[in-house]
XYZ file of C-alpha atoms in Angstrom:
396
model
C 0.000 0.000 0.000
C 1.166 3.519 -0.672
C 2.393 5.903 1.971
C 1.239 9.511 1.931
C 3.892 12.167 1.507
C 3.791 14.951 4.035
C 2.579 18.391 3.045
C 4.996 20.661 1.362
C 4.356 23.912 2.842
C -37.948 22.073 30.274
C -37.102 18.689 31.786
C -38.981 15.620 30.497
C -39.162 13.123 33.339
C -42.343 11.198 32.489
C -41.232 7.635 31.849
C -44.635 6.710 30.408
C -45.375 3.048 29.732
C -43.087 2.765 26.737
C -42.080 -0.736 27.733
C -45.515 -2.394 27.943
C -45.196 -6.122 27.741
C -41.458 -6.055 28.412
C -39.744 -7.200 31.550
C -37.948 -4.269 33.132
C -34.964 -6.188 34.395
C -33.138 -3.870 36.745
C -29.399 -4.344 37.211
C -28.057 -3.339 40.607
C -26.961 0.063 39.292
C -30.584 1.030 38.894
C -32.162 -0.398 42.026
C -34.047 2.317 43.860
C -33.509 4.937 41.150
C -36.800 4.576 39.343
C -38.815 5.622 42.386
C -36.497 8.415 43.443
C -37.651 12.013 43.269
C -36.011 13.596 40.212
C -34.274 16.912 40.889
C -34.807 19.912 38.671
C -33.025 19.605 35.350
C -31.854 23.189 35.806
C -29.950 22.419 38.995
C -26.674 24.347 38.836
C -23.788 21.964 39.269
C -21.484 22.432 42.215
C -17.962 23.450 41.341
C -16.269 26.181 39.400
C -17.162 25.264 35.822
C -20.872 26.109 35.538
C -20.463 29.491 33.821
C -17.737 28.189 31.535
C -19.829 25.179 30.490
C -22.708 27.415 29.459
C -20.381 29.753 27.582
C -18.712 26.872 25.714
C -22.021 25.301 24.723
C -23.348 28.619 23.449
C -20.124 29.273 21.532
C -20.467 25.976 19.695
C -24.165 26.605 19.012
C -23.638 29.807 17.021
C -25.622 30.645 13.863
C -24.372 29.087 10.652
C -21.869 26.793 12.330
C -21.689 23.188 13.464
C -19.258 20.460 14.488
C -16.759 18.498 12.422
C -16.433 14.984 13.846
C -12.904 13.706 13.165
C -12.720 11.363 16.138
C -12.512 7.983 14.424
C -10.392 5.502 16.314
C -7.065 4.613 14.743
C -8.567 1.364 13.439
C -11.509 3.118 11.777
C -9.285 5.877 10.433
C -7.258 3.044 8.923
C -10.326 1.876 7.018
C -10.806 5.393 5.670
C -7.181 5.523 4.546
C -7.382 2.036 3.032
C -10.277 3.221 0.844
C -7.808 5.530 -0.933
C -4.915 3.066 -0.928
C -2.986 4.344 2.071
C -1.364 2.408 4.887
C -2.673 3.020 8.408
C 0.337 4.766 9.920
C 0.537 7.675 12.346
C 2.202 9.773 9.645
C -0.689 9.207 7.243
C -3.285 9.917 9.928
C -1.368 13.066 10.835
C -1.258 14.192 7.198
C -4.993 13.751 6.755
C -5.896 15.461 10.015
C -3.560 18.335 9.195
C -5.402 18.762 5.905
C -8.730 19.000 7.735
C -7.883 21.448 10.512
C -5.824 23.765 8.321
C -8.445 24.299 5.600
C -8.489 28.127 5.226
C -11.668 29.686 6.576
C -13.060 26.469 8.051
C -13.972 28.346 11.235
C -16.566 30.335 9.303
C -18.688 27.188 9.164
C -17.348 24.945 11.954
C -17.418 25.925 15.635
C -16.115 22.711 17.175
C -14.008 19.706 16.157
C -14.231 16.347 17.922
C -10.793 14.730 18.095
C -9.499 11.279 18.872
C -7.019 11.149 21.759
C -4.048 10.788 19.403
C -5.084 13.945 17.566
C -5.600 16.009 20.732
C -1.923 15.521 21.593
C -0.699 15.576 18.002
C 1.066 18.277 15.994
C 0.577 19.042 12.321
C 3.127 17.962 9.746
C 4.617 21.459 10.113
C 5.099 20.998 13.852
C 2.272 23.182 15.185
C -0.065 21.773 17.807
C -3.387 20.797 16.283
C -5.256 22.398 19.196
C -3.454 25.663 18.426
C -4.401 25.481 14.730
C -8.032 24.998 15.759
C -7.847 27.969 18.140
C -6.510 30.142 15.319
C -9.555 29.112 13.276
C -11.869 29.962 16.201
C -12.812 26.285 16.465
C -13.197 24.751 19.938
C -11.368 21.415 20.407
C -13.406 18.466 21.652
C -12.464 14.897 22.536
C -14.028 11.452 22.192
C -13.979 10.013 25.721
C -15.816 6.701 25.382
C -13.894 3.452 24.924
C -16.116 1.879 22.320
C -18.963 -0.592 22.087
C -18.924 -4.087 23.575
C -21.605 -6.832 23.808
C -24.246 -6.257 26.485
C -24.653 -9.452 28.506
C -28.272 -10.511 28.977
C -29.542 -8.528 26.001
C -30.808 -9.425 22.539
C -27.360 -9.340 20.913
C -27.067 -5.611 21.732
C -24.206 -3.357 22.785
C -23.229 -1.014 25.581
C -20.564 1.683 25.662
C -17.586 1.256 27.990
C -15.273 3.904 29.392
C -16.618 5.174 32.735
C -13.663 3.701 34.644
C -11.010 6.398 34.878
C -13.169 8.914 33.009
C -12.754 11.669 35.608
C -8.960 11.648 35.506
C -8.893 11.356 31.713
C -11.331 14.262 31.383
C -9.208 16.444 33.656
C -6.149 15.682 31.529
C -8.038 16.452 28.311
C -9.138 19.780 29.751
C -5.515 20.636 30.551
C -4.584 19.769 26.962
C -7.143 22.265 25.636
C -10.334 20.266 25.080
C -13.502 22.052 26.166
C -16.184 19.593 25.126
C -16.429 15.831 24.693
C -18.435 13.090 23.045
C -19.741 9.709 24.158
C -21.495 7.528 21.580
C -23.690 4.603 22.412
C -26.099 2.889 20.048
C -29.595 1.423 19.998
C -30.601 -1.179 17.416
C -34.234 -1.333 16.311
C -34.056 -4.796 14.672
C -32.748 -6.179 17.986
C -35.671 -4.825 20.015
C -34.498 -2.619 21.385
C -34.681 -4.306 24.774
C -35.574 -2.288 27.862
C -32.206 -3.336 29.302
C -30.269 -1.896 26.347
C -32.172 1.399 26.420
C -31.683 1.707 30.181
C -27.973 0.915 29.961
C -27.490 3.489 27.189
C -29.326 6.190 29.142
C -27.593 5.527 32.463
C -24.139 5.400 30.882
C -24.725 8.690 29.054
C -25.956 10.344 32.253
C -22.941 9.235 34.313
C -20.583 10.347 31.546
C -22.308 13.736 31.298
C -22.098 14.387 35.033
C -18.431 13.378 35.234
C -17.578 15.499 32.185
C -19.237 18.619 33.567
C -17.423 18.183 36.867
C -14.167 18.359 34.912
C -15.017 21.375 32.750
C -16.029 19.574 29.562
C -19.378 20.175 27.830
C -20.728 16.673 27.160
C -22.257 15.783 23.815
C -24.981 13.250 24.621
C -25.257 10.780 21.727
C -27.554 7.777 21.803
C -27.423 6.847 18.107
C -30.384 4.910 16.768
C -28.786 2.840 14.049
C -30.165 2.862 10.504
C -30.139 -0.948 10.389
C -33.487 -2.541 9.518
C -36.521 -2.573 7.247
C -38.748 -0.552 9.603
C -40.547 2.608 8.564
C -40.196 6.121 9.938
C -43.040 5.636 12.454
C -41.132 2.848 14.189
C -38.002 5.005 14.393
C -40.082 7.798 15.904
C -41.562 5.426 18.503
C -38.166 4.100 19.577
C -36.600 7.579 19.628
C -39.284 8.729 22.073
C -38.467 5.786 24.344
C -34.754 6.464 24.240
C -34.894 10.220 24.856
C -37.424 9.899 27.699
C -35.028 7.498 29.419
C -31.974 9.650 28.714
C -33.419 12.823 30.213
C -34.798 10.970 33.206
C -31.302 9.821 34.148
C -29.630 13.105 33.207
C -31.870 14.751 35.794
C -31.168 11.991 38.343
C -27.453 12.762 37.939
C -27.904 16.534 38.367
C -26.641 17.281 34.868
C -27.016 20.952 33.962
C -28.968 21.058 30.721
C -27.650 24.493 29.705
C -24.156 22.991 29.664
C -24.736 20.020 27.338
C -25.168 19.444 23.618
C -27.129 16.642 21.996
C -26.134 14.522 19.006
C -29.290 12.655 18.025
C -30.085 10.625 14.953
C -32.567 12.170 12.554
C -35.881 10.338 12.474
C -35.620 8.385 9.230
C -36.815 4.975 8.025
C -34.486 1.997 8.263
C -31.852 1.748 5.565
C -33.568 -1.309 4.048
C -37.087 0.129 4.156
C -38.634 0.237 0.681
C -40.574 3.416 1.430
C -38.355 6.501 1.475
C -39.324 9.822 3.005
C -38.800 13.364 1.778
C -36.628 15.856 3.685
C -39.833 17.620 4.729
C -41.220 14.412 6.238
C -37.930 13.672 8.027
C -37.936 17.213 9.385
C -41.546 16.941 10.539
C -40.960 13.724 12.496
C -37.629 14.884 13.904
C -38.915 18.251 15.090
C -41.955 16.558 16.605
C -39.565 14.321 18.545
C -37.541 17.309 19.755
C -40.635 19.178 20.879
C -41.932 16.182 22.813
C -38.701 15.121 24.466
C -35.998 17.833 24.519
C -36.082 20.707 27.065
C -35.559 24.151 25.494
C -32.755 24.766 28.029
C -30.492 22.583 25.856
C -28.588 25.080 23.669
C -27.647 22.921 20.692
C -28.963 19.921 18.763
C -26.047 18.767 16.620
C -27.355 15.976 14.402
C -25.288 13.015 13.264
C -25.567 11.914 9.649
C -25.671 8.186 10.378
C -24.742 6.896 6.942
C -26.810 9.322 4.885
C -25.233 10.731 1.741
C -23.597 14.140 1.995
C -26.463 15.811 0.158
C -29.215 13.897 1.973
C -27.854 14.926 5.392
C -27.696 18.562 4.256
C -31.191 18.565 2.743
C -32.713 17.085 5.889
C -30.934 19.613 8.105
C -32.100 22.450 5.876
C -35.711 21.262 6.070
C -35.555 21.320 9.869
C -34.490 24.954 9.806
C -37.401 26.178 7.703
C -39.423 27.055 10.799
C -38.492 28.568 14.189
C -37.619 26.302 17.105
C -36.124 26.972 20.547
C -32.782 25.271 19.833
C -29.762 25.718 17.598
C -30.433 22.858 15.154
C -27.168 22.072 13.411
C -24.731 19.336 12.388
C -22.004 17.155 13.853
C -20.945 15.274 10.742
C -17.976 13.037 9.989
C -18.325 11.233 6.664
C -21.042 13.653 5.500
C -18.415 16.411 5.651
C -15.309 14.479 4.681
C -16.153 11.767 2.161
C -15.549 13.786 -1.016
C -12.619 15.553 0.651
C -10.886 12.250 1.428
C -11.380 10.863 -2.072
C -10.180 14.103 -3.647
C -7.002 14.069 -1.565
C -6.049 10.456 -2.283
C -2.900 10.874 -0.185
C -1.217 13.143 -2.725
C 0.362 16.461 -1.644
C -0.620 18.105 -4.926
C -4.294 17.405 -4.139
C -4.349 19.071 -0.712
C -5.866 22.356 -1.872
C -8.552 20.618 -3.956
C -9.397 18.378 -0.996
C -9.648 21.358 1.342
C -11.886 23.114 -1.181
C -14.152 20.048 -1.182
C -14.297 20.140 2.611
C -15.141 23.847 2.599
C -17.864 23.273 -0.016
C -19.573 20.745 2.234
C -19.042 22.823 5.367
C -20.535 25.878 3.675
C -23.505 23.835 2.413
C -24.274 22.675 5.943
C -23.768 26.192 7.272
C -26.434 27.359 4.835
C -28.650 24.439 5.901
C -28.322 25.484 9.530
C -29.657 28.876 8.451
C -32.370 27.266 6.309
C -30.874 28.698 3.100
C -29.471 25.613 1.335
C -30.811 24.957 -2.196
C -28.959 21.816 -3.264
C -27.939 23.317 -6.570
C -24.701 22.248 -8.238
C -24.063 19.156 -6.131
C -21.974 16.362 -7.665
C -23.262 12.826 -8.206
C -20.624 11.552 -5.771
C -21.988 13.713 -2.958
C -25.378 12.031 -3.417
C -24.054 8.514 -2.809
C -25.210 6.898 0.448
C -22.633 5.829 3.049
C -24.680 3.371 5.100
C -22.666 0.562 6.690
C -24.606 -2.147 8.515
C -23.830 -2.450 12.247
C -21.538 0.581 11.942
C -19.145 1.060 14.848
C -15.838 2.840 15.319
C-alpha cells in the first residue's frame, strides 16, 4: 500500500409506559432509582465550571456553524485511509488530520471539532499543535472520551458503551490539553428490540458520563445513536426515539446534569436503511422536530445531528428542512463522513491534491452552514456527494 507524503508547505421526566409487555430487568446500578424524586433539570452543578460550560455550549451553538467529527479511532481511520490506498500509519493519519484542521476559513462554518485522543496531543506535519491550529480558526477542540462498544450481557445481541472507569482523571487531563467539550457515543438497534435493558444501559451510561464530564469542565455531547439498520418505517423510528430520549433525560436529571451545559447529538428520524418506502426531507424534518418538541427541554442550547450513513447531500437537505421554521434550539450538524467523504477521495494521499481536498471540505461545510440557516438549495451538487454511506452495524 502507498504511503502519503507529508505536506509541502424544560425537563422531560415522564417515563410513560413505553415498555408495555417487556420485563424491566433492573441491574443493581438502577435499584431504587426509578422511584427516586427527580431533581430539577436546571440544577446548577457544584464546582467552578458552571459558567464556563454554558459559555462553551453557546459558543459551539452559534448561527451558521456546526461540528466536524474527526474522532474515528485509529482502526476506523485506517479503514478510511485504506479506501484511498494508504497504509494506516501515524504519519498518514497526521497528514490527513492536518489537511482538515488547516483548511483556510473552516472556522466560518465549523465551531467545534471532535478529536481522537491521538489527535488532541498531536502536531501538524509542520510541527504546530493541532489544538493551536483549531484555536486560530476559532474552532473549539473536543475529545471522544468513550472506549467503544462491547456486547451487552443478557440482552438481545445488543451493545453497551464502555469507558466510565477512569473517566474523571482522563477528562481532567483532556481539559488541561485544551479540550472544552467531549463526546460519548452509544447505540440502539431497532431490529434487535431494542430491549428495555439496552435502552436503560445506554441512558444511564450517558448520564454518568455527562455528570463526570461537567465536573471536569467539559461540555458533554450526549449521543444515543439509533442505528439505521433494519426494514422498519419512519413511524417505528419515531416510537423508539421517544423511548430512548425519555429514558436519557430521566437519568440526566437523576445525575444533576445541567442542561444548559450540554449538547445533543441525536439521529434524525428516518426509516431503516432497508425500508422500501423513502421519506422526503420535509417528512424527516416533521418527524424529527416533533420528537424534539416532545422530548428535549428548550434549556439545551444545541442539537447537533449526526448523519448516520446518509449521503452528503441527503444529510444537508434534511438539516435544511428542519431549519425552515423557528424552534427553541440551535439545530445544526455534527458530521464526519457527511463532511469528509468527497474531501478524502479528492485528496487520495497526494500532496498536490491538498488544496482541492480542502476546497471540497469547505464546499460541504458551507452547504451545511447554509442548511443550519435554512438557506441551502442543493444546486450544483456532484453525483458523488449524493451517494449513500450506510454501513450495517456501523461502529468505530
